[in-house]
Coordinates of C-alpha atoms and ligand atoms in Angstrom, one line a residue:
M18 CA 0.6 -26.6 -17.8
K19 CA 1.0 -26.9 -14.5
K20 CA -0.8 -23.4 -12.3
V21 CA 0.0 -21.8 -8.9
Y22 CA -2.4 -20.2 -6.8
I23 CA -0.7 -17.5 -3.9
K24 CA -3.0 -15.6 -1.8
T25 CA -1.7 -12.0 -0.2
L26 CA -2.6 -10.4 2.6
G27 CA -0.8 -7.1 3.5
C28 CA -0.2 -3.7 2.0
Q29 CA 0.4 -2.8 -1.8
I30 CA 4.5 -3.6 -0.3
N31 CA 3.2 -7.0 -0.5
E32 CA 1.3 -7.5 -3.8
Y33 CA 4.2 -6.2 -5.8
D34 CA 6.6 -8.6 -3.9
S35 CA 3.8 -11.4 -5.3
N36 CA 3.4 -10.3 -9.2
I37 CA 8.1 -10.3 -8.8
I38 CA 6.6 -13.7 -7.6
L39 CA 4.4 -15.6 -10.5
N40 CA 6.4 -13.3 -13.0
I41 CA 10.0 -14.9 -11.7
L42 CA 7.8 -18.8 -11.4
Y43 CA 6.2 -18.0 -14.9
R44 CA 9.9 -17.9 -16.5
N45 CA 11.3 -19.8 -15.2
H46 CA 9.4 -22.5 -14.6
K47 CA 6.4 -22.0 -16.6
L48 CA 4.0 -21.9 -14.4
E49 CA 0.3 -20.1 -14.8
E50 CA -1.4 -18.3 -11.9
T51 CA -4.4 -19.3 -12.0
L52 CA -7.3 -18.5 -9.3
N53 CA -8.6 -21.5 -7.8
M54 CA -6.5 -22.8 -5.4
Y55 CA -8.3 -26.0 -5.6
D56 CA -6.6 -26.6 -9.2
A57 CA -3.7 -25.1 -8.0
D58 CA -0.3 -27.2 -8.7
I59 CA 1.8 -24.4 -5.6
L60 CA -0.3 -22.5 -2.6
I61 CA 1.6 -19.4 -1.5
L62 CA 1.1 -17.9 1.0
N63 CA 2.6 -14.1 1.3
T64 CA 1.9 -13.4 5.0
C65 CA 0.7 -9.9 7.3
S66 CA 1.8 -9.5 10.7
V67 CA 0.5 -5.3 10.6
R68 CA -2.4 -6.6 13.3
D69 CA -3.0 -10.3 15.0
K70 CA -6.4 -10.6 12.7
V71 CA -4.2 -10.4 9.2
D72 CA -2.3 -13.4 11.5
S73 CA -5.3 -15.0 12.0
K74 CA -5.9 -15.2 8.6
S75 CA -2.6 -16.4 7.1
L76 CA -3.0 -19.3 9.5
S77 CA -6.9 -20.6 9.3
E78 CA -6.0 -20.7 5.9
L79 CA -3.2 -22.1 6.1
G80 CA -5.8 -24.8 8.1
T81 CA -7.8 -25.2 4.7
W82 CA -4.3 -25.8 2.9
K83 CA -3.6 -28.6 5.6
K84 CA -6.6 -30.5 4.4
I85 CA -6.1 -29.9 0.8
K86 CA -2.9 -32.0 1.6
E87 CA -3.9 -34.7 3.0
Y88 CA -6.2 -36.0 -0.3
N89 CA -3.4 -34.8 -2.9
S90 CA 0.3 -35.3 -1.3
N91 CA 2.0 -33.9 -4.9
I92 CA 0.8 -30.9 -3.6
I93 CA 3.4 -27.8 -3.5
I94 CA 2.6 -25.3 -0.2
C95 CA 5.2 -22.1 0.0
I96 CA 4.6 -19.6 2.9
C97 CA 6.5 -16.1 3.0
G98 CA 6.1 -12.1 3.7
C99 CA 5.9 -10.5 7.3
F100 CA 4.2 -13.0 9.6
A101 CA 6.3 -16.1 8.0
Y102 CA 9.8 -14.3 8.7
L103 CA 9.0 -13.0 11.6
N104 CA 7.6 -16.1 13.2
S105 CA 9.8 -18.5 11.2
K106 CA 11.0 -20.7 13.9
F107 CA 7.6 -21.5 15.0
F108 CA 6.6 -22.3 11.3
I109 CA 9.7 -25.4 11.1
K110 CA 8.5 -26.2 14.3
N111 CA 4.0 -26.8 14.1
T112 CA 3.5 -26.5 10.1
P113 CA 5.7 -30.8 8.3
F114 CA 3.2 -29.3 5.2
V115 CA 4.7 -26.9 4.5
D116 CA 7.2 -27.1 2.1
I117 CA 9.4 -23.8 1.4
I118 CA 9.5 -21.2 4.2
F119 CA 11.0 -17.6 3.1
S120 CA 11.0 -14.2 3.4
P121 CA 10.8 -10.3 2.0
K122 CA 14.3 -10.6 1.3
T123 CA 14.3 -14.3 -0.9
I124 CA 11.6 -14.1 -2.6
H125 CA 13.7 -14.2 -4.7
E126 CA 15.0 -16.6 -4.6
I127 CA 11.9 -18.3 -5.5
S128 CA 13.0 -20.4 -8.4
N129 CA 16.4 -22.3 -7.0
M130 CA 14.2 -22.5 -4.3
L131 CA 10.7 -24.7 -5.9
T132 CA 14.2 -26.9 -8.4
T133 CA 15.9 -27.7 -5.0
F134 CA 12.4 -28.4 -3.0
L135 CA 11.4 -30.3 -6.0
E136 CA 15.0 -32.7 -6.5
T137 CA 15.3 -33.7 -2.6
K138 CA 11.3 -33.3 -1.6
K139 CA 12.6 -31.8 1.8
K140 CA 11.2 -28.3 3.5
I141 CA 13.3 -25.3 2.1
I142 CA 14.2 -22.4 4.4
Q143 CA 15.5 -19.4 3.1
L144 CA 15.6 -15.7 5.4
E145 CA 18.4 -14.0 4.2
A146 CA 19.5 -12.2 1.0
P147 CA 20.5 -8.7 0.8
I148 CA 17.6 -6.5 0.8
L149 CA 17.9 -4.6 -3.0
E150 CA 18.6 -7.7 -5.2
K151 CA 14.8 -8.8 -5.5
F152 CA 15.0 -5.7 -7.5
N153 CA 17.1 -7.5 -9.8
Y154 CA 15.2 -9.8 -10.6
V155 CA 12.0 -7.8 -11.5
Y156 CA 10.8 -8.8 -14.9
E157 CA 7.4 -8.0 -16.7
N158 CA 4.3 -10.2 -17.8
K159 CA 2.5 -9.2 -21.1
T160 CA -0.7 -7.8 -20.1
H161 CA -0.9 -5.0 -17.8
S162 CA -3.7 -2.9 -16.1
Y163 CA -3.9 0.7 -17.1
S164 CA -2.2 1.2 -13.5
S165 CA 0.6 -0.4 -11.7
S166 CA 3.4 0.4 -8.5
I167 CA 6.6 0.1 -8.4
T168 CA 8.5 0.0 -5.0
I169 CA 10.9 2.3 -4.3
M170 CA 12.1 2.0 -1.1
E171 CA 12.0 -1.0 1.0
G172 CA 12.2 -1.0 6.0
C173 CA 11.5 1.9 8.3
N174 CA 13.8 3.3 10.1
K175 CA 11.2 5.3 12.7
F176 CA 10.5 3.0 14.3
C177 CA 6.5 4.1 15.9
T178 CA 6.3 2.0 19.4
Y179 CA 3.3 0.4 18.0
C180 CA 4.6 -1.2 14.1
I181 CA 5.8 -4.2 13.9
V182 CA 7.3 -3.4 10.1
P183 CA 10.4 -1.8 11.0
F184 CA 11.7 -5.6 12.4
S185 CA 9.5 -7.8 9.5
R186 CA 10.7 -5.7 6.5
G187 CA 14.1 -4.5 8.9
K188 CA 16.2 -0.8 8.2
E189 CA 15.5 1.3 5.3
I190 CA 17.0 1.2 2.0
S191 CA 16.4 3.0 -1.2
R192 CA 16.6 1.0 -4.3
S193 CA 18.5 2.3 -7.0
F194 CA 17.6 5.4 -9.1
N195 CA 18.7 3.9 -12.6
S196 CA 16.5 0.1 -11.0
I197 CA 13.3 2.2 -10.4
I198 CA 13.5 4.4 -13.5
S199 CA 14.2 1.3 -16.4
E200 CA 10.8 -0.5 -15.0
I201 CA 9.2 2.7 -15.0
Y202 CA 9.9 3.0 -18.7
S203 CA 8.6 -1.3 -19.1
K204 CA 5.2 -0.8 -17.0
I205 CA 4.7 2.6 -19.2
I206 CA 5.5 0.2 -22.7
N207 CA 3.1 -2.5 -21.7
G208 CA -0.2 -0.2 -21.7
S209 CA 0.1 1.3 -17.8
S210 CA -0.5 5.0 -17.9
E211 CA -1.4 5.6 -14.2
L212 CA 1.8 4.3 -11.9
I213 CA 1.9 3.9 -8.2
L214 CA 5.4 4.9 -6.4
L215 CA 5.3 3.1 -3.4
G216 CA 7.2 1.6 -0.2
Q217 CA 6.6 2.1 3.6
N218 CA 7.9 5.9 3.9
V219 CA 8.4 6.3 0.5
T220 CA 9.3 10.8 1.8
S221 CA 12.5 9.4 3.6
Y222 CA 14.2 8.0 -0.9
Y223 CA 16.9 9.0 -0.8
N224 CA 20.2 7.5 -3.2
L225 CA 23.3 8.6 -5.5
I226 CA 23.3 9.0 -9.0
N227 CA 26.6 7.8 -10.5
N228 CA 28.0 8.0 -6.7
S229 CA 28.5 11.6 -6.7
K230 CA 24.4 13.4 -7.1
F231 CA 22.8 13.4 -3.9
I232 CA 18.5 13.1 -5.5
D233 CA 15.5 12.5 -3.0
F234 CA 11.9 11.5 -3.0
P235 CA 11.0 15.6 -4.3
F236 CA 13.5 14.7 -7.3
L237 CA 13.1 11.8 -8.1
L238 CA 8.7 12.4 -8.1
D239 CA 9.1 15.4 -9.9
Y240 CA 11.8 13.1 -12.6
T241 CA 9.3 10.5 -12.7
S242 CA 6.2 13.1 -13.6
R243 CA 8.5 14.4 -16.5
I244 CA 8.4 10.4 -18.6
E245 CA 6.5 10.3 -21.6
G246 CA 3.6 8.8 -21.6
I247 CA 2.6 9.3 -17.8
N248 CA -0.9 10.2 -16.7
R249 CA -1.2 10.6 -13.1
L250 CA 1.2 9.8 -10.8
K251 CA 0.9 8.3 -7.0
F252 CA 3.0 7.6 -4.5
I253 CA 2.4 6.0 -0.7
S254 CA 3.0 5.9 1.9
S255 CA 4.6 8.8 3.0
H256 CA 5.5 10.2 6.8
P257 CA 4.7 13.9 8.2
S258 CA 8.1 14.9 9.4
D259 CA 9.3 14.5 6.2
F260 CA 6.9 16.4 4.0
T261 CA 8.5 19.5 3.2
S262 CA 7.8 22.6 1.6
K263 CA 9.5 21.7 -1.4
L264 CA 7.0 18.4 -1.9
I265 CA 4.2 20.5 -1.6
D266 CA 5.3 22.9 -4.1
I267 CA 6.5 19.6 -7.0
I268 CA 2.8 17.9 -6.1
K269 CA 1.4 21.3 -6.4
N270 CA 2.6 23.1 -10.0
N271 CA 2.5 19.9 -11.2
E272 CA -0.3 18.3 -12.9
V273 CA 0.7 14.7 -13.6
I274 CA 1.5 14.0 -10.2
S275 CA -2.0 12.7 -8.0
K276 CA -3.4 15.2 -6.3
H277 CA -4.9 13.0 -3.6
I278 CA -2.5 12.7 -0.5
H279 CA -2.2 10.0 2.4
L280 CA -0.7 11.4 5.3
P281 CA -1.5 9.7 8.2
L282 CA -2.3 11.3 11.3
Q283 CA -2.6 8.0 13.8
S284 CA -3.5 10.4 17.1
G285 CA -4.7 14.0 17.3
S286 CA -3.7 13.5 20.5
N287 CA 0.1 14.8 21.3
K288 CA 0.5 12.7 24.4
I289 CA -0.9 9.7 22.7
L290 CA 0.9 10.8 19.2
R291 CA 4.5 11.0 21.9
L292 CA 4.1 7.4 23.1
M293 CA 3.9 6.4 19.7
N294 CA 7.2 7.8 19.0
R295 CA 5.8 9.5 16.3
S296 CA 7.6 12.4 15.8
Y297 CA 5.4 15.7 15.0
D298 CA 2.6 17.7 16.6
I299 CA -0.7 18.7 16.1
K300 CA 0.5 21.5 15.5
Y301 CA 3.3 20.5 12.6
Y302 CA 0.2 18.3 11.2
K303 CA -1.7 21.1 10.6
D304 CA 1.0 23.0 8.9
I305 CA 1.3 20.8 6.4
F306 CA -2.2 19.6 5.7
N307 CA -3.3 23.7 5.1
E308 CA 0.2 24.0 3.1
L309 CA -1.1 21.4 0.7
K310 CA -4.5 22.4 1.0
S311 CA -3.8 26.3 0.4
N312 CA -5.1 27.6 -2.6
D313 CA -6.2 24.7 -3.7
N314 CA -9.5 23.1 -3.6
S315 CA -8.5 19.9 -5.9
I316 CA -5.7 18.6 -2.9
F317 CA -7.9 16.2 -1.0
I318 CA -6.3 14.5 1.9
S319 CA -7.2 10.9 3.9
T320 CA -5.3 8.8 7.0
D321 CA -4.5 6.7 9.3
I322 CA -6.3 5.8 12.7
I323 CA -5.3 3.7 15.9
I324 CA -7.3 3.6 18.3
G325 CA -7.2 2.4 21.6
F326 CA -3.7 3.3 21.9
P327 CA -2.4 1.7 25.3
G328 CA -2.8 4.5 27.5
E329 CA -5.7 6.6 25.3
T330 CA -7.5 8.5 27.5
D331 CA -11.6 9.9 26.3
K332 CA -9.8 13.5 26.9
D333 CA -7.5 11.5 23.5
F334 CA -9.8 9.5 21.8
E335 CA -12.1 13.0 21.5
E336 CA -9.4 15.1 20.8
T337 CA -8.8 12.9 17.6
F338 CA -12.7 13.1 16.6
N339 CA -12.5 16.9 16.4
I340 CA -9.1 17.4 14.7
F341 CA -11.3 14.5 12.7
D342 CA -14.3 17.0 12.4
E343 CA -12.2 19.9 11.1
L344 CA -10.1 18.4 9.2
K345 CA -12.4 16.8 7.2
F346 CA -10.5 13.3 5.5
D347 CA -11.6 12.5 2.1
N348 CA -10.4 8.4 3.1
S349 CA -9.4 7.9 6.7
Y350 CA -8.4 3.7 7.0
I351 CA -9.7 3.1 10.9
Y352 CA -7.5 0.6 12.4
I353 CA -7.8 -0.8 16.7
Y354 CA -4.7 -0.5 18.1
S355 CA -3.1 -4.4 17.9
D356 CA -0.7 -5.8 20.5
R357 CA 2.8 -6.7 18.7
P358 CA 4.6 -9.1 20.5
G359 CA 8.5 -7.4 19.5
T360 CA 6.9 -3.5 19.9
L361 CA 7.3 -1.4 22.5
S362 CA 4.1 -0.4 23.3
F363 CA 3.4 -4.2 23.6
N364 CA 4.8 -3.4 26.7
M365 CA 2.8 -0.5 27.6
A366 CA 0.4 -0.8 30.3
D367 CA -3.1 1.2 30.5
K368 CA -4.5 -1.3 28.0
I369 CA -7.9 -0.1 26.7
N370 CA -10.7 -2.6 26.4
N371 CA -12.5 -4.0 23.5
I372 CA -15.4 -2.7 24.2
K373 CA -14.4 1.0 24.7
K374 CA -12.5 0.7 21.7
K375 CA -15.3 -0.4 18.9
S376 CA -17.5 2.3 20.6
R377 CA -14.6 4.3 19.6
L378 CA -14.0 3.1 16.1
E379 CA -18.1 3.2 15.2
R380 CA -17.9 7.2 16.1
L381 CA -15.2 7.0 14.2
N382 CA -16.7 5.8 11.1
K383 CA -20.1 7.8 11.4
L384 CA -17.7 10.9 11.0
L385 CA -15.6 9.9 8.6
D386 CA -19.6 8.9 6.2
L387 CA -20.3 11.8 6.3
N388 CA -17.4 13.7 6.1
R389 CA -17.0 12.2 3.0
K390 CA -21.2 13.1 2.0
Y391 CA -19.8 16.6 2.1
I392 CA -16.6 16.2 -0.3
N393 CA -18.7 14.3 -2.2
N394 CA -21.2 16.5 -2.7
S395 CA -18.7 19.4 -2.8
M396 CA -17.0 17.5 -5.7
V397 CA -20.4 18.4 -7.5
G398 CA -20.3 21.5 -9.9
K399 CA -16.4 21.4 -10.7
I400 CA -14.0 19.5 -12.7
Y401 CA -11.2 16.9 -12.2
R402 CA -8.9 15.1 -14.2
V403 CA -9.6 11.6 -14.4
I404 CA -8.5 8.6 -15.9
I405 CA -10.5 5.9 -18.5
Y406 CA -9.8 2.7 -17.5
K407 CA -13.6 1.1 -19.1
I408 CA -15.0 2.1 -22.4
V409 CA -17.7 0.2 -23.4
N410 CA -20.4 1.3 -26.3
N411 CA -18.2 5.1 -25.8
I412 CA -19.2 4.9 -21.5
C413 CA -16.2 5.5 -20.1
F414 CA -14.9 4.8 -16.8
G415 CA -13.1 6.4 -15.3
K416 CA -11.4 7.1 -11.5
T417 CA -10.7 10.5 -10.2
D418 CA -7.4 11.2 -8.0
N419 CA -8.9 11.2 -5.3
N420 CA -10.2 8.0 -6.4
R421 CA -14.2 8.4 -7.3
S422 CA -15.3 6.7 -10.0
V423 CA -16.6 8.4 -12.8
V424 CA -19.1 7.9 -16.0
F425 CA -19.1 9.9 -19.0
K426 CA -19.9 9.6 -22.9
D427 CA -17.5 10.4 -25.2
H428 CA -16.3 8.4 -28.3
Y429 CA -12.6 10.5 -28.7
F430 CA -10.9 8.7 -25.8
N431 CA -8.3 5.7 -25.2
V432 CA -7.7 3.3 -22.0
G433 CA -5.0 5.2 -19.7
K434 CA -5.6 8.3 -21.1
S435 CA -6.9 11.5 -18.7
V436 CA -9.6 14.0 -19.5
L437 CA -10.8 17.5 -17.2
I438 CA -14.4 16.1 -17.1
L439 CA -17.1 18.6 -14.9
I440 CA -18.8 16.2 -12.5
N441 CA -22.7 17.0 -12.7
H442 CA -24.2 14.5 -10.0
I443 CA -23.7 11.9 -7.8
S444 CA -25.3 8.7 -7.5
N445 CA -24.9 5.9 -5.7
N446 CA -22.0 7.2 -4.3
I447 CA -21.1 7.3 -8.9
F448 CA -20.5 10.8 -10.5
Y449 CA -21.2 11.4 -13.9
G450 CA -19.9 14.0 -15.9
K451 CA -18.9 15.8 -19.0
S452 CA -15.1 15.5 -20.6
L453 CA -14.1 19.6 -21.3
K454 CA -12.8 19.2 -24.4
Ligands
SAM519 N1 4.4 3.9 7.0 C1 2.8 4.2 7.2 C2 3.1 5.3 7.7 O1 3.9 6.1 8.9 O2 2.7 5.7 8.4 C3 1.9 3.3 7.5 C4 2.4 1.7 7.9 S1 1.8 0.4 8.1 C5 1.7 -0.5 7.5 C6 0.0 1.2 7.8 C7 -1.1 1.2 9.1 O3 -1.1 0.4 9.5 C8 0.1 2.7 9.5 O4 -0.3 3.9 9.8 C9 -0.7 2.1 11.3 O5 -2.0 3.4 10.9 C10 -1.8 0.9 11.2 N2 -0.9 0.2 12.4 C11 0.4 -0.4 12.3 N3 1.0 -1.1 13.3 C12 -1.2 -1.5 14.2 C13 -1.2 -2.0 15.3 N4 -0.1 -2.9 16.3 N5 -1.9 -1.6 15.3 C14 -4.0 -0.9 14.6 N6 -3.1 -0.2 13.7 C15 -1.5 -0.7 13.1
SF4_520 FE1 5.8 1.8 10.7 FE2 6.1 3.8 11.5 FE3 7.4 2.7 10.4 FE4 4.8 4.1 9.1 S1 6.5 5.6 10.2 S2 5.3 2.0 9.0 S3 4.0 3.5 10.5 S4 7.1 2.5 11.9
F3S521 FE1 2.3 -6.3 6.5 FE2 4.5 -6.0 6.3 FE3 3.0 -4.9 4.5 S1 3.2 -6.1 7.4 S2 1.7 -3.8 6.2 S3 2.7 -6.8 4.9 S4 5.1 -4.5 5.1

């Protein structure tokens, strides 16, 4: 059987797209996935362009693949994803060893592109298609883990001034309700009990059922959580501006919906938030944070922060540091600002130098570590819902909503089951506990 190797960079939506590609290639060409690139007949690079470092990773991977092709001229090299889409002209001109170039919109065309390439041996470039078309080609493979992701919307209309996503993924568009629900059912049939709803801004989801009933994200979340077989329902990413009281109410009063919310803040300074075009201020963010947390210590909030946005003074950074200290996020992805050609901030003055950015990053990372220790310790002696992902000799391995690893002994349970665990102690970042039956 011929083999395909796929390397995916970037976000979970790219991972989801890569799965669609693999399933199409398996179904139509009997191509099996290999994790060893030197063993493959086809190499696919699914790229990202959110920061410059990830662009460099793609270019370095392609450098290695070029050498592989020098030894094995039969190997087929494909490149897709956001970086490939944004820079298609560059790849057409400068990478003659790349055989197929496609985009996040045309992943479902991989089978046709491959057939045409095999017939003609001519470079194939296919970048445009209606964005929702690919969801008609979501085939299931048979080997599912307990956790699966499902893209419910794509693109973004928010145009944060630093972000390339609205350019690489285009305008926001929501997938049809029926298509989402039917994919959810097939994931459950294949053994998943934890589902993650994906989108650049899932909270902006809206659609019509049967061309009449309007539905929004709170409706979709609530409806999905009631489907039998789902033990935990997560979603990522949400935008603070779309986080309504109605949504908070649904999250708090529903056992199946994960109590871990990812709510990107980006900066603790109102001035920087304005420059970023984030459309909320710190007071608004804190109000949502506190509404989520009020009377409920099982809610965990994580965030994204950008360090060194153009114009970020020491005072602006101190404001980020202070709100970070005050809110004690459960986790945070802290990114150094990266200039993205084509975005508004690319042309902004007052760029921050690398030394300053790195020292700010270090300070914030130290605080994050302290906060995590504080949160970990506060979890001891409390009860959390845990989904079991592995059982070995009656030892169960599970994950809490906020992704902490939990180990406990029991012989009554199966993989995928949701159980309540009283945490006894922590050792090396692993939580030990006992189940409450
Ligand atoms: N839609 C989500 C939101 O609004 O929060 C985030 C999606 S984005 C792909 C993931 C994260 O990458 C962002 O939250 C931001 O922190 C970070 N990011 C995006 N552009 C960046 C840039 N130019 N430099 C550094 N970090 C960036
Ligand atoms: Fe990028 Fe902002 Fe859209 Fe998130 S909301 S994807 S950060 S433009
Ligand atoms: Fe990267 Fe595109 Fe995702 S730029 S973060 S792969 S939407």
